[in-house]
Coordinates of C-alpha atoms in Angstrom, one line a residue:
L1 CA 163.8 84.4 19.9
G2 CA 162.0 86.3 17.6
L3 CA 160.6 83.6 16.2
I4 CA 159.4 82.3 20.0
A5 CA 157.9 86.4 21.0
L6 CA 156.3 85.9 17.7
L7 CA 154.3 82.7 18.7
G8 CA 153.8 84.5 21.9
V9 CA 152.1 87.2 20.5
V10 CA 149.7 85.5 17.9
A11 CA 148.3 83.3 21.0
Y12 CA 147.9 86.6 23.7
G13 CA 148.0 89.3 20.7
H14 CA 144.1 88.4 20.9
T15 CA 143.4 89.5 24.5
L16 CA 143.7 93.1 24.2
H17 CA 140.0 93.8 25.1
V18 CA 139.7 91.4 27.6
P19 CA 137.6 93.2 30.6
F20 CA 138.6 93.2 34.1
Y21 CA 138.0 90.4 36.5
L22 CA 138.0 89.9 40.0
D23 CA 140.6 91.6 42.2
D24 CA 141.4 94.2 38.9
F25 CA 138.8 96.3 40.1
S26 CA 139.5 96.8 43.2
S27 CA 143.0 96.8 43.2
I28 CA 142.7 99.3 39.7
Q29 CA 139.6 100.8 38.5
E30 CA 138.3 101.4 42.4
N31 CA 141.9 101.7 43.7
S32 CA 142.7 106.2 44.0
L33 CA 146.0 105.3 44.5
I34 CA 146.0 104.3 40.8
Y35 CA 143.7 106.8 39.2
R36 CA 144.8 110.0 41.4
W37 CA 148.1 110.1 41.6
Q38 CA 149.9 110.4 45.5
G39 CA 153.4 110.2 45.8
F40 CA 155.6 107.0 45.2
E41 CA 155.4 107.3 49.1
A42 CA 151.5 106.9 49.1
L43 CA 151.8 104.1 46.7
R44 CA 154.9 102.4 49.0
H45 CA 152.6 102.2 52.2
Y46 CA 149.7 100.5 50.3
A47 CA 151.9 97.3 48.8
P48 CA 155.3 97.5 49.8
M49 CA 156.8 95.0 48.4
R50 CA 154.1 94.8 45.4
V51 CA 155.0 99.0 45.0
L52 CA 156.7 98.6 41.4
C53 CA 154.1 96.5 40.1
Y54 CA 151.4 99.0 41.2
L55 CA 153.3 102.2 40.2
T56 CA 153.3 100.1 36.6
F57 CA 149.3 100.7 36.8
A58 CA 149.7 104.3 38.0
L59 CA 151.5 104.2 34.3
N60 CA 149.7 102.6 32.8
Y61 CA 146.0 104.9 33.5
R62 CA 147.9 108.4 32.8
L63 CA 148.5 106.8 29.1
G64 CA 145.4 105.0 28.2
H65 CA 142.7 105.3 31.9
F66 CA 140.7 102.3 32.1
Q67 CA 141.2 101.3 28.9
P68 CA 142.2 97.5 29.5
A69 CA 144.2 97.4 25.9
G70 CA 147.5 99.4 27.3
Y71 CA 147.2 96.9 30.2
H72 CA 147.1 94.1 28.6
L73 CA 150.0 95.2 25.9
V74 CA 151.9 95.9 29.2
N75 CA 151.2 92.3 30.6
I76 CA 151.8 90.6 27.1
A77 CA 155.2 92.9 27.4
F78 CA 156.4 91.5 30.7
H79 CA 155.3 87.7 29.8
L80 CA 157.9 87.9 26.4
L81 CA 160.4 89.4 28.0
A82 CA 160.1 86.5 31.0
G83 CA 160.1 84.3 27.9
A84 CA 163.6 85.6 27.0
A85 CA 164.8 84.9 30.2
A86 CA 164.2 82.1 30.5
Y87 CA 166.2 81.3 27.3
A88 CA 168.7 83.7 28.7
L89 CA 168.7 80.8 31.7
A90 CA 169.0 77.8 30.2
R91 CA 171.8 79.0 27.9
G92 CA 174.0 80.1 30.6
L93 CA 172.8 76.4 32.7
L94 CA 174.7 74.8 29.9
R95 CA 177.7 76.4 29.8
T96 CA 178.1 76.1 33.3
P97 CA 180.9 73.2 34.7
R98 CA 179.0 70.4 35.1
L99 CA 177.1 70.6 31.9
A100 CA 179.1 72.2 29.2
G101 CA 181.1 69.1 28.6
A102 CA 178.0 66.4 29.8
A103 CA 175.2 67.8 27.4
R104 CA 174.5 66.4 23.7
P105 CA 175.1 68.9 20.8
E106 CA 171.4 69.0 20.2
T107 CA 170.4 69.6 23.5
R108 CA 172.7 72.8 23.9
A109 CA 171.5 73.8 20.6
W110 CA 167.7 73.5 21.0
L111 CA 167.3 73.5 24.8
P112 CA 167.1 77.3 25.6
A113 CA 164.9 78.0 22.4
L114 CA 161.9 74.9 23.6
T115 CA 162.3 76.1 27.3
A116 CA 161.4 79.3 25.5
A117 CA 158.8 77.9 23.9
L118 CA 157.0 75.7 26.7
F119 CA 156.9 78.5 28.8
L120 CA 155.3 81.2 26.8
L121 CA 152.6 79.0 25.2
H122 CA 151.8 76.7 28.0
P123 CA 148.1 77.4 28.9
L124 CA 148.6 77.3 32.7
H125 CA 149.8 80.8 32.5
T126 CA 147.2 82.8 30.7
Q127 CA 145.7 83.6 34.1
A128 CA 149.3 85.4 35.1
V129 CA 149.1 87.1 31.5
T130 CA 145.9 87.8 31.1
Y131 CA 144.3 88.6 34.1
T132 CA 145.4 91.7 34.5
V133 CA 145.8 92.1 37.8
Q134 CA 148.4 89.2 38.2
R135 CA 150.8 91.0 36.3
L136 CA 152.3 90.5 39.7
A137 CA 153.0 87.3 39.3
S138 CA 154.6 87.5 35.6
M139 CA 156.6 90.8 36.4
A140 CA 158.1 89.4 39.1
A141 CA 159.0 86.0 37.4
M142 CA 161.1 88.3 34.6
F143 CA 163.1 89.6 37.2
Y144 CA 163.5 86.6 39.5
I145 CA 164.2 84.7 36.3
A146 CA 166.5 87.7 34.8
S147 CA 168.7 87.7 38.1
L148 CA 169.6 83.9 37.7
A149 CA 170.7 84.2 34.6
A150 CA 172.8 87.2 35.3
Y151 CA 174.1 85.4 38.2
V152 CA 175.0 82.3 36.1
Q153 CA 176.5 85.3 33.8
A154 CA 178.8 86.7 36.5
R155 CA 180.3 83.1 37.5
L156 CA 181.1 82.1 34.1
A157 CA 182.8 85.4 33.6
G158 CA 186.3 85.5 32.4
S159 CA 187.0 89.2 33.9
A160 CA 186.8 90.9 37.3
G161 CA 185.1 93.4 34.9
K162 CA 182.5 90.7 33.4
R163 CA 182.0 89.5 36.6
L164 CA 181.6 92.6 38.4
Q165 CA 179.0 94.4 35.9
W166 CA 177.0 91.0 36.1
G167 CA 176.7 90.9 40.0
A168 CA 175.5 94.0 39.7
A169 CA 172.8 93.6 36.7
C170 CA 171.9 90.2 39.3
L171 CA 171.9 92.2 42.4
A172 CA 169.7 94.6 41.0
L173 CA 167.0 92.6 39.3
G174 CA 166.6 90.4 42.2
A175 CA 165.9 94.0 44.0
L176 CA 163.2 94.5 41.3
A177 CA 161.6 91.2 41.7
L178 CA 161.8 91.0 45.2
F179 CA 159.6 94.5 45.3
T180 CA 157.4 93.1 43.2
K181 CA 155.4 90.2 45.1
E182 CA 156.4 88.6 47.6
N183 CA 157.2 84.9 46.3
A184 CA 161.0 86.7 44.8
A185 CA 162.4 85.8 48.9
T186 CA 163.1 82.8 47.4
L187 CA 166.1 84.1 45.2
P188 CA 169.7 83.3 47.7
L189 CA 168.1 79.9 48.2
A190 CA 168.0 79.8 44.3
F191 CA 171.1 81.0 43.8
L192 CA 172.6 78.2 46.5
L193 CA 170.7 76.0 44.1
I194 CA 172.6 76.3 41.2
E195 CA 175.9 76.5 42.6
A196 CA 175.5 73.3 44.4
T197 CA 173.7 71.2 41.4
M198 CA 175.5 73.2 38.6
F199 CA 179.2 73.8 39.9
E200 CA 181.8 71.6 41.4
H201 CA 182.4 72.3 45.9
R202 CA 184.0 70.9 48.2
P203 CA 181.6 69.7 51.2
R204 CA 182.8 72.7 53.6
R205 CA 182.5 75.2 50.5
L206 CA 178.7 74.2 50.0
L207 CA 178.6 74.8 54.2
E208 CA 180.1 78.3 53.2
L209 CA 177.5 79.3 50.6
A210 CA 174.9 77.7 52.4
A211 CA 175.4 80.3 55.2
V212 CA 175.5 83.0 52.5
A213 CA 172.3 81.7 51.6
V214 CA 171.0 82.5 55.0
A215 CA 172.7 85.5 55.6
G216 CA 170.9 86.2 52.1
M217 CA 167.4 85.1 53.2
A218 CA 168.4 87.3 56.9
L219 CA 169.0 90.2 54.8
V220 CA 165.4 90.0 52.7
W221 CA 163.3 89.6 55.7
L222 CA 165.3 92.1 57.3
V223 CA 163.6 94.4 54.1
A224 CA 160.3 93.3 54.2
A225 CA 159.8 93.9 58.2
L226 CA 161.3 97.3 57.3
A227 CA 158.9 98.3 54.6
F228 CA 156.0 96.7 56.5
G229 CA 157.5 99.3 59.3
R230 CA 157.8 96.1 61.6
N231 CA 160.9 95.4 64.0
P232 CA 162.8 92.8 62.5
F233 CA 164.1 91.4 65.3
S234 CA 160.4 90.8 66.8
I235 CA 158.5 87.5 67.0
G236 CA 155.0 89.1 66.5
A237 CA 156.7 90.4 63.4
L238 CA 157.7 87.2 61.9
A239 CA 154.7 85.8 62.9
G240 CA 152.1 88.5 61.6
L241 CA 154.2 89.2 58.1
T242 CA 154.3 85.3 57.3
S243 CA 150.3 84.9 57.5
Q244 CA 147.7 86.6 55.6
S245 CA 145.2 84.8 57.0
T246 CA 144.7 84.9 60.8
E247 CA 141.7 82.1 60.7
I248 CA 143.8 79.7 58.9
P249 CA 146.3 77.4 60.8
R250 CA 149.8 76.8 59.0
W251 CA 149.4 72.8 59.2
S252 CA 146.1 73.3 58.1
Y253 CA 147.3 75.4 55.1
F254 CA 150.1 73.1 54.2
A255 CA 148.1 69.8 54.4
T256 CA 146.0 71.7 51.6
Q257 CA 148.8 72.7 49.5
M258 CA 150.2 69.5 49.3
P259 CA 147.3 68.0 47.1
V260 CA 147.3 71.7 45.2
L261 CA 150.5 71.1 44.6
W262 CA 149.4 67.9 42.5
T263 CA 146.4 69.6 40.7
Y264 CA 149.3 72.3 39.2
L265 CA 151.7 69.7 38.1
R266 CA 148.7 67.8 36.4
L267 CA 147.8 71.4 34.9
F268 CA 151.1 71.1 33.7
L269 CA 150.8 68.0 31.8
L270 CA 147.0 67.9 30.7
P271 CA 146.3 71.2 31.0
V272 CA 142.2 70.6 30.8
G273 CA 139.3 72.3 33.0
L274 CA 141.3 75.4 34.0
H275 CA 139.3 78.0 35.9
L276 CA 139.9 81.2 37.9
D277 CA 138.8 80.3 41.1
Y278 CA 138.6 76.9 42.0
G279 CA 137.1 75.0 45.1
V280 CA 139.2 73.6 47.5
V281 CA 138.6 72.3 51.2
L282 CA 141.2 73.7 53.4
L283 CA 142.1 70.1 55.2
P284 CA 142.6 69.8 59.4
G285 CA 145.9 69.2 58.7
L286 CA 148.4 65.9 58.0
S287 CA 146.4 63.6 60.1
S288 CA 144.3 63.4 56.7
G289 CA 145.0 60.5 54.4
K290 CA 144.3 62.9 51.2
A291 CA 147.2 65.3 52.8
M292 CA 149.6 62.5 53.6
L293 CA 149.5 60.7 50.6
A294 CA 150.3 64.0 48.3
L295 CA 153.2 64.9 50.8
L296 CA 154.6 61.1 50.1
G297 CA 154.5 61.7 46.4
H298 CA 156.2 64.8 47.1
L299 CA 159.2 63.6 49.1
A300 CA 159.4 60.3 46.3
V301 CA 160.0 63.3 43.5
V302 CA 162.8 64.5 45.9
G303 CA 164.2 61.5 46.7
V304 CA 164.5 61.7 42.5
A305 CA 165.9 64.7 42.1
L306 CA 168.5 63.9 44.9
A307 CA 169.3 60.5 43.6
A308 CA 170.0 62.4 39.9
W309 CA 172.7 64.8 41.1
R310 CA 175.0 63.0 39.9
R311 CA 174.6 61.9 36.4
H312 CA 171.9 64.6 35.9
P313 CA 172.1 67.8 37.5
L314 CA 169.5 69.8 35.5
V315 CA 167.0 67.2 36.4
T316 CA 167.9 68.0 39.6
F317 CA 167.9 71.4 39.6
A318 CA 164.6 71.5 37.7
L319 CA 162.7 69.2 39.9
L320 CA 163.9 71.6 43.2
F321 CA 162.9 74.7 42.0
Y322 CA 159.8 73.4 41.8
Y323 CA 159.5 73.7 44.8
L324 CA 161.2 75.7 45.8
A325 CA 159.9 78.3 43.7
H326 CA 156.1 77.2 45.2
A327 CA 157.5 77.7 48.5
V328 CA 156.5 81.0 49.6
E329 CA 152.5 80.7 48.5
S330 CA 152.3 76.7 49.2
S331 CA 153.5 75.8 52.4
L332 CA 153.4 77.6 55.6
I333 CA 152.9 80.4 55.2
P334 CA 148.4 81.0 54.9
I335 CA 147.2 82.6 52.3
P336 CA 143.0 83.4 52.4
E337 CA 142.9 81.6 48.9
L338 CA 144.3 78.1 48.8
A339 CA 144.3 77.7 44.9
F340 CA 145.4 80.0 42.0
E341 CA 146.8 79.4 38.2
H342 CA 149.1 82.3 38.5
R343 CA 151.2 80.8 40.9
A344 CA 152.5 78.1 38.7
Y345 CA 154.2 80.6 36.6
L346 CA 157.6 80.8 38.6
P347 CA 157.2 77.2 39.4
D348 CA 156.8 76.2 36.1
L349 CA 159.7 77.3 34.4
G350 CA 161.4 73.9 36.2
L351 CA 159.5 72.1 34.0
C352 CA 159.8 73.7 31.2
L353 CA 163.8 73.0 32.0
L354 CA 162.8 69.4 33.0
A355 CA 160.3 68.6 30.1
G356 CA 163.3 69.9 27.4
W357 CA 165.8 68.1 28.4
L358 CA 164.0 64.4 28.6
V359 CA 162.8 65.6 25.3
L360 CA 166.7 66.7 23.6
A361 CA 168.8 64.6 26.4
R362 CA 167.0 61.4 26.1
T363 CA 166.5 61.2 21.9
P364 CA 168.0 58.5 20.3
R365 CA 171.1 59.4 17.8
D366 CA 169.8 57.9 14.9
P367 CA 168.7 60.8 12.2
S368 CA 165.4 59.7 11.9
A369 CA 164.5 59.1 15.4
R370 CA 165.6 63.0 16.0
Q371 CA 163.1 64.0 13.0
A372 CA 160.7 62.1 14.7
V373 CA 161.5 63.6 18.2
A374 CA 161.7 67.5 16.3
A375 CA 157.8 66.7 14.4
L376 CA 156.4 65.8 18.6
A377 CA 157.7 68.5 19.8
G378 CA 156.4 71.2 17.2
V379 CA 153.0 69.3 17.5
V380 CA 152.9 69.2 21.2
L381 CA 154.2 73.0 21.4
L382 CA 151.3 73.4 18.2
V383 CA 148.8 71.8 20.8
L384 CA 149.8 73.7 23.6
G385 CA 149.8 77.5 21.7
I386 CA 145.9 76.6 20.4
L387 CA 144.9 75.7 23.2
T388 CA 146.3 78.8 24.9
W389 CA 144.7 80.5 22.1
Q390 CA 141.4 79.3 23.4
R391 CA 141.6 80.4 26.4
N392 CA 142.2 83.3 25.9
Q393 CA 139.5 83.6 24.2
Q394 CA 137.2 82.1 26.7
W395 CA 138.3 85.6 28.9
H396 CA 136.6 87.5 26.0
D397 CA 133.5 86.9 27.8
P398 CA 132.7 87.1 30.9
V399 CA 129.6 85.3 31.6
A400 CA 130.6 82.6 30.0
F401 CA 133.4 82.7 31.8
W402 CA 132.7 82.4 34.9
Q403 CA 129.8 80.0 33.9
D404 CA 132.2 77.9 32.8
N405 CA 134.2 78.3 36.5
C406 CA 130.3 77.8 38.3
R407 CA 130.6 74.5 36.6
L408 CA 133.7 73.4 37.7
A409 CA 133.5 74.7 40.5
P410 CA 130.1 74.4 41.9
T411 CA 130.5 75.3 45.7
K412 CA 132.7 78.4 45.1
A413 CA 130.6 80.8 46.1
R414 CA 132.7 83.5 44.9
A415 CA 132.5 82.1 40.9
W416 CA 129.0 82.2 41.7
G417 CA 128.8 85.9 43.2
N418 CA 130.8 86.9 40.0
L419 CA 128.7 85.6 37.8
G420 CA 125.7 87.3 39.1
K421 CA 127.8 90.6 38.6
C422 CA 128.4 89.8 35.0
L423 CA 124.6 88.5 34.3
L424 CA 123.9 92.2 36.3
E425 CA 126.0 94.1 33.1
A426 CA 124.1 92.0 31.0
N427 CA 121.0 93.2 31.7
R428 CA 119.9 89.9 32.5
P429 CA 118.8 90.1 36.1
E430 CA 116.4 87.2 36.7
E431 CA 119.2 85.1 35.8
A432 CA 121.3 87.3 38.1
S433 CA 119.3 87.1 40.8
N434 CA 119.3 83.5 40.8
A435 CA 123.0 82.8 40.8
L436 CA 123.8 85.7 43.7
V437 CA 121.0 83.8 46.0
E438 CA 122.8 80.6 45.2
A439 CA 125.7 82.6 46.1
L440 CA 124.6 83.5 49.4
R441 CA 123.5 80.3 50.0
L442 CA 126.8 79.2 49.9
Q443 CA 127.9 81.7 52.5
Q444 CA 125.4 81.2 54.5
A445 CA 126.9 77.3 54.5
G446 CA 130.2 79.0 55.8
I447 CA 132.0 78.7 52.3
G448 CA 133.5 82.4 51.6
S449 CA 134.2 85.9 53.3
A450 CA 131.8 87.8 54.8
A451 CA 133.0 90.7 52.5
G452 CA 131.8 88.4 49.6
G453 CA 128.7 87.7 51.0
A454 CA 127.9 91.8 51.4
M455 CA 129.2 91.9 47.8
D456 CA 126.9 89.1 46.4
A457 CA 124.1 91.1 49.0
V458 CA 124.9 94.6 46.6
N459 CA 124.1 92.9 43.4
L460 CA 121.3 91.2 44.6
I461 CA 119.8 94.7 45.8
A462 CA 120.9 95.9 42.0
A463 CA 119.0 93.0 40.2
L464 CA 115.8 93.6 42.0
Q465 CA 115.6 96.9 41.5
M466 CA 115.7 95.8 37.5
L467 CA 113.0 93.7 38.2
N468 CA 111.0 96.6 40.3
R469 CA 111.1 94.4 43.4
G470 CA 112.3 97.9 44.7
D471 CA 110.2 97.6 48.2
E472 CA 112.1 94.4 48.5
A473 CA 115.5 95.4 47.6
L474 CA 114.9 98.3 50.2
A475 CA 113.7 95.8 53.1
L476 CA 117.3 94.1 52.0
I477 CA 119.2 97.5 52.2
S478 CA 118.0 97.9 56.0
R479 CA 119.1 94.3 57.1
Q480 CA 122.7 94.6 55.3
L481 CA 123.0 98.2 56.9
G482 CA 122.9 96.0 60.1
R483 CA 125.2 94.0 59.8
T484 CA 128.2 95.3 57.3
S485 CA 130.4 97.4 59.3
E486 CA 133.0 98.1 56.1
P487 CA 132.7 101.1 55.0
P488 CA 132.9 101.6 51.6
L489 CA 130.6 97.9 51.3
R490 CA 128.2 100.3 53.5
A491 CA 128.4 103.2 50.7
L492 CA 127.3 100.9 48.0
L493 CA 124.3 99.9 50.0
Y494 CA 123.5 103.4 50.7
L495 CA 124.3 104.4 46.7
N496 CA 121.7 101.7 45.9
Q497 CA 119.0 102.7 48.3
G498 CA 119.5 106.2 46.4
N499 CA 119.4 104.6 43.2
I500 CA 115.9 102.9 44.0
H501 CA 114.3 107.1 45.4
F502 CA 115.3 108.2 42.3
E503 CA 113.9 105.6 40.0
R504 CA 110.6 106.7 42.0
R505 CA 111.7 110.3 41.7
A506 CA 111.8 110.9 45.2
Y507 CA 115.3 113.5 44.5
A508 CA 115.1 114.5 47.4
A509 CA 115.6 111.2 49.5
A510 CA 118.4 110.1 46.9
E511 CA 120.0 112.9 47.7
S512 CA 120.3 112.2 51.2
S513 CA 121.4 108.4 50.2
Y514 CA 123.8 109.7 47.7
H515 CA 125.7 112.0 50.5
A516 CA 125.2 109.0 53.0
A517 CA 127.6 106.8 50.4
L518 CA 129.5 109.8 49.4
A519 CA 130.3 110.4 53.5
L520 CA 131.3 107.1 53.9
D521 CA 133.7 106.5 50.7
P522 CA 134.0 110.3 49.7
G523 CA 135.9 109.1 46.1
N524 CA 132.9 106.7 45.0
R525 CA 132.4 107.6 41.2
S526 CA 129.1 106.2 40.7
A527 CA 127.8 108.0 44.4
L528 CA 129.5 111.5 42.7
A529 CA 127.5 111.2 39.6
N530 CA 124.1 109.6 40.2
L531 CA 123.7 112.7 43.1
A532 CA 125.2 115.0 39.8
S533 CA 121.9 113.4 38.8
A534 CA 119.5 113.9 41.3
F535 CA 121.2 117.5 41.2
A536 CA 120.1 118.4 37.7
Q537 CA 116.4 116.7 37.7
S538 CA 115.8 119.4 40.6
G539 CA 117.2 121.9 38.3
R540 CA 120.8 122.5 40.1
Y541 CA 122.5 122.1 36.8
A542 CA 125.7 124.2 38.1
A543 CA 126.0 121.6 41.2
A544 CA 125.8 118.8 38.5
E545 CA 127.6 119.8 35.6
S546 CA 131.0 120.6 38.9
L547 CA 130.2 116.6 40.5
Y548 CA 130.1 115.1 36.5
E549 CA 133.4 116.6 36.0
R550 CA 135.1 115.2 38.7
V551 CA 133.6 111.9 37.7
L552 CA 135.3 112.3 34.0
A553 CA 138.8 114.1 36.3
V554 CA 139.4 110.5 37.0
D555 CA 137.3 108.2 33.7
P556 CA 137.6 110.3 30.9
D557 CA 136.4 107.9 29.1
D558 CA 132.7 107.3 30.6
A559 CA 130.7 108.3 27.7
A560 CA 127.7 108.4 29.6
T561 CA 129.0 110.8 32.3
R562 CA 129.6 113.4 29.6
V563 CA 126.5 112.8 27.9
N564 CA 124.8 114.1 31.4
L565 CA 127.6 116.3 31.7
L566 CA 126.5 118.1 28.2
Q567 CA 122.8 118.2 29.1
A568 CA 123.5 119.7 32.9
R569 CA 125.9 122.3 31.1
A570 CA 123.0 123.2 28.0
G571 CA 120.4 123.0 31.2
R572 CA 122.6 126.0 32.7
L573 CA 123.3 127.5 29.8
I574 CA 120.2 128.3 28.8
E575 CA 118.6 129.2 32.4
E576 CA 121.7 132.0 32.3
A577 CA 120.3 133.4 29.3
D578 CA 116.6 133.2 29.8
A579 CA 118.0 135.2 32.8
Y580 CA 120.3 137.1 30.7
R581 CA 117.1 138.2 28.3
A582 CA 114.6 138.8 31.2
A583 CA 117.4 141.4 32.6
H584 CA 116.9 143.2 29.8
R585 CA 120.5 142.3 28.5
A586 CA 119.9 141.6 25.1
E587 CA 123.7 140.7 23.8
S588 CA 124.4 138.6 26.7
G589 CA 121.5 136.3 26.9
A590 CA 122.5 135.7 23.1
Q591 CA 126.1 134.7 23.4
A592 CA 124.4 132.0 26.5
Y593 CA 122.3 130.7 23.1
R594 CA 124.7 130.4 21.1
A595 CA 127.1 128.9 23.9
A596 CA 123.9 126.6 24.6
L597 CA 123.4 125.7 21.1
G598 CA 127.1 124.2 20.6
T599 CA 126.5 122.0 23.4
V600 CA 123.8 120.5 22.3
R601 CA 125.8 120.2 18.7
E602 CA 128.7 118.4 20.8
L603 CA 125.5 116.4 22.1
Q604 CA 123.7 115.5 18.7
Q605 CA 127.8 114.2 17.6
L606 CA 128.4 112.4 21.4
D607 CA 124.7 110.4 21.3
P608 CA 122.5 111.0 18.6
G609 CA 119.5 110.0 19.6
N610 CA 119.2 111.1 22.7
P611 CA 116.1 112.1 23.4
V612 CA 116.6 115.2 25.3
I613 CA 118.5 117.4 22.5
G614 CA 115.1 118.2 21.2
I615 CA 114.0 119.5 24.2
L616 CA 116.6 121.0 24.1
L617 CA 116.9 122.7 21.2
R618 CA 113.2 123.1 21.2
R619 CA 113.7 126.1 24.3
I620 CA 116.1 127.4 22.5
E621 CA 114.5 127.9 19.7
Q622 CA 111.2 128.9 21.9
A623 CA 113.4 131.7 24.2
N624 CA 115.1 133.2 20.8
R625 CA 111.3 133.7 19.2
R626 CA 110.5 135.9 22.4
P627 CA 111.4 139.4 21.9
S628 CA 113.5 140.7 24.9
R629 CA 111.9 142.7 27.0

């Protein structure tokens, strides 16, 4: 386990400084519940069935604010623990009645390690670990797999006391999984799958266990409905809580997921062409030949799994677990995003078990053949580890990352939009505007959401501003304000409008726009910081200082705002010193000048090349030359 964990650290250790991507901004950096603690109940209301994961994000903020390293360190830790849980589950399954006598010694010795190593080193799992917000997937899987491992230990326990301890651990871990992500809802069926494949039962006993599993699913539904404040006995609640998109018909989503599942399987076998945002097109239904052919293929795989039940129960468990773990996100529950690699994280446990079994159980008994197979397995793990390291390296450069995504999914508007945003942040406005225009073109062609189009328009406005095309930007802002109703997006439009006025030194107009943005989104830190800058330009240093302090209270690592704060503070202190001297209060004036000089020295340490430093020092020097009246 230590060696496997070390391999995992090598594959993921260089990701600590990978920046935030996509939903990381809305879920963490721009989420006031993360950076301003409002109580556990507020967090639970925001994400009823994901509250534990969001609680860890809030704790990450307390320890390191928005520095990515802390978030990635926790993600890697959960991934390693998930690998350890996979090891424990495989080891426990090999001790169950149907495998204990049938498994070969080398299988018992090496299957847990090989399963865990495949799980930890497979590049398909990088998205669940390196994409910060998808701690949801890896953390839920960790608890889910650990709950299964504890269940097996409870069933194998030799005393009532041990059985009670492991049973309590199983229930606790299952509850933790359920309140981390919704895909843990299938746990009762996973317990039933273990019973059906790994333990000997008469048909009647299996029916009784199936009834218990159904009762468990009913309990999960009851908990979920109450968590969302819905009536668990309402048909409307059932329909609402089993759909994240009213625009996607259930059977269309199901039909689309059939080929998507084959994509996940292909990426497990040949992890080439990994990317964050897939350009999957919604299929009309099972009338689509592509969907029907994919469904028949899945039915054939399930048929193989059922046929293997008597002779190879681990094969049956592995294949059926794969489909069971995909059931929440790739079946009849419509989700706006049609494909994401992190959804394969938990289901791939089944494929890792199957791959390990195929390598070990089918190896000839000849020692030289076993050595050859061991060498081949080592090479495969090495290759997977290298591919994982390389994939993680790609996450370091957002521009190159999204360029690759656009190459692999050229019709995905959101990928072009994010490429444009990253080019904008890299100070490449011309390329950014081209990418954003392409994103908007795809939006208008009916690909993507209206909210995505509005954000792309906001970023295009910023690109036009950087290209000194302010009039075009203002015209686009006016058009977007007429189309956009969501307050946060309107706030961003007013923010950009204020920025253009600020650059043109129309500070009163800029203040008006920033106030409009803050009226719609009071926690918008950019609007607060820029309004403070407008105050400072107008000589209202105290008001500017107060707003800068509000921004730094949320993000103390914001270096630009700290520089602006020190400039405003120095300006305020110099004005106070001048006022004291004019009022014949020489000692108070001297103290204020000394405080101003100390602030300027602090500014000089933080930003040595700042041209304002010279101006402030000259003001202090000239004031000290003048005799007090």
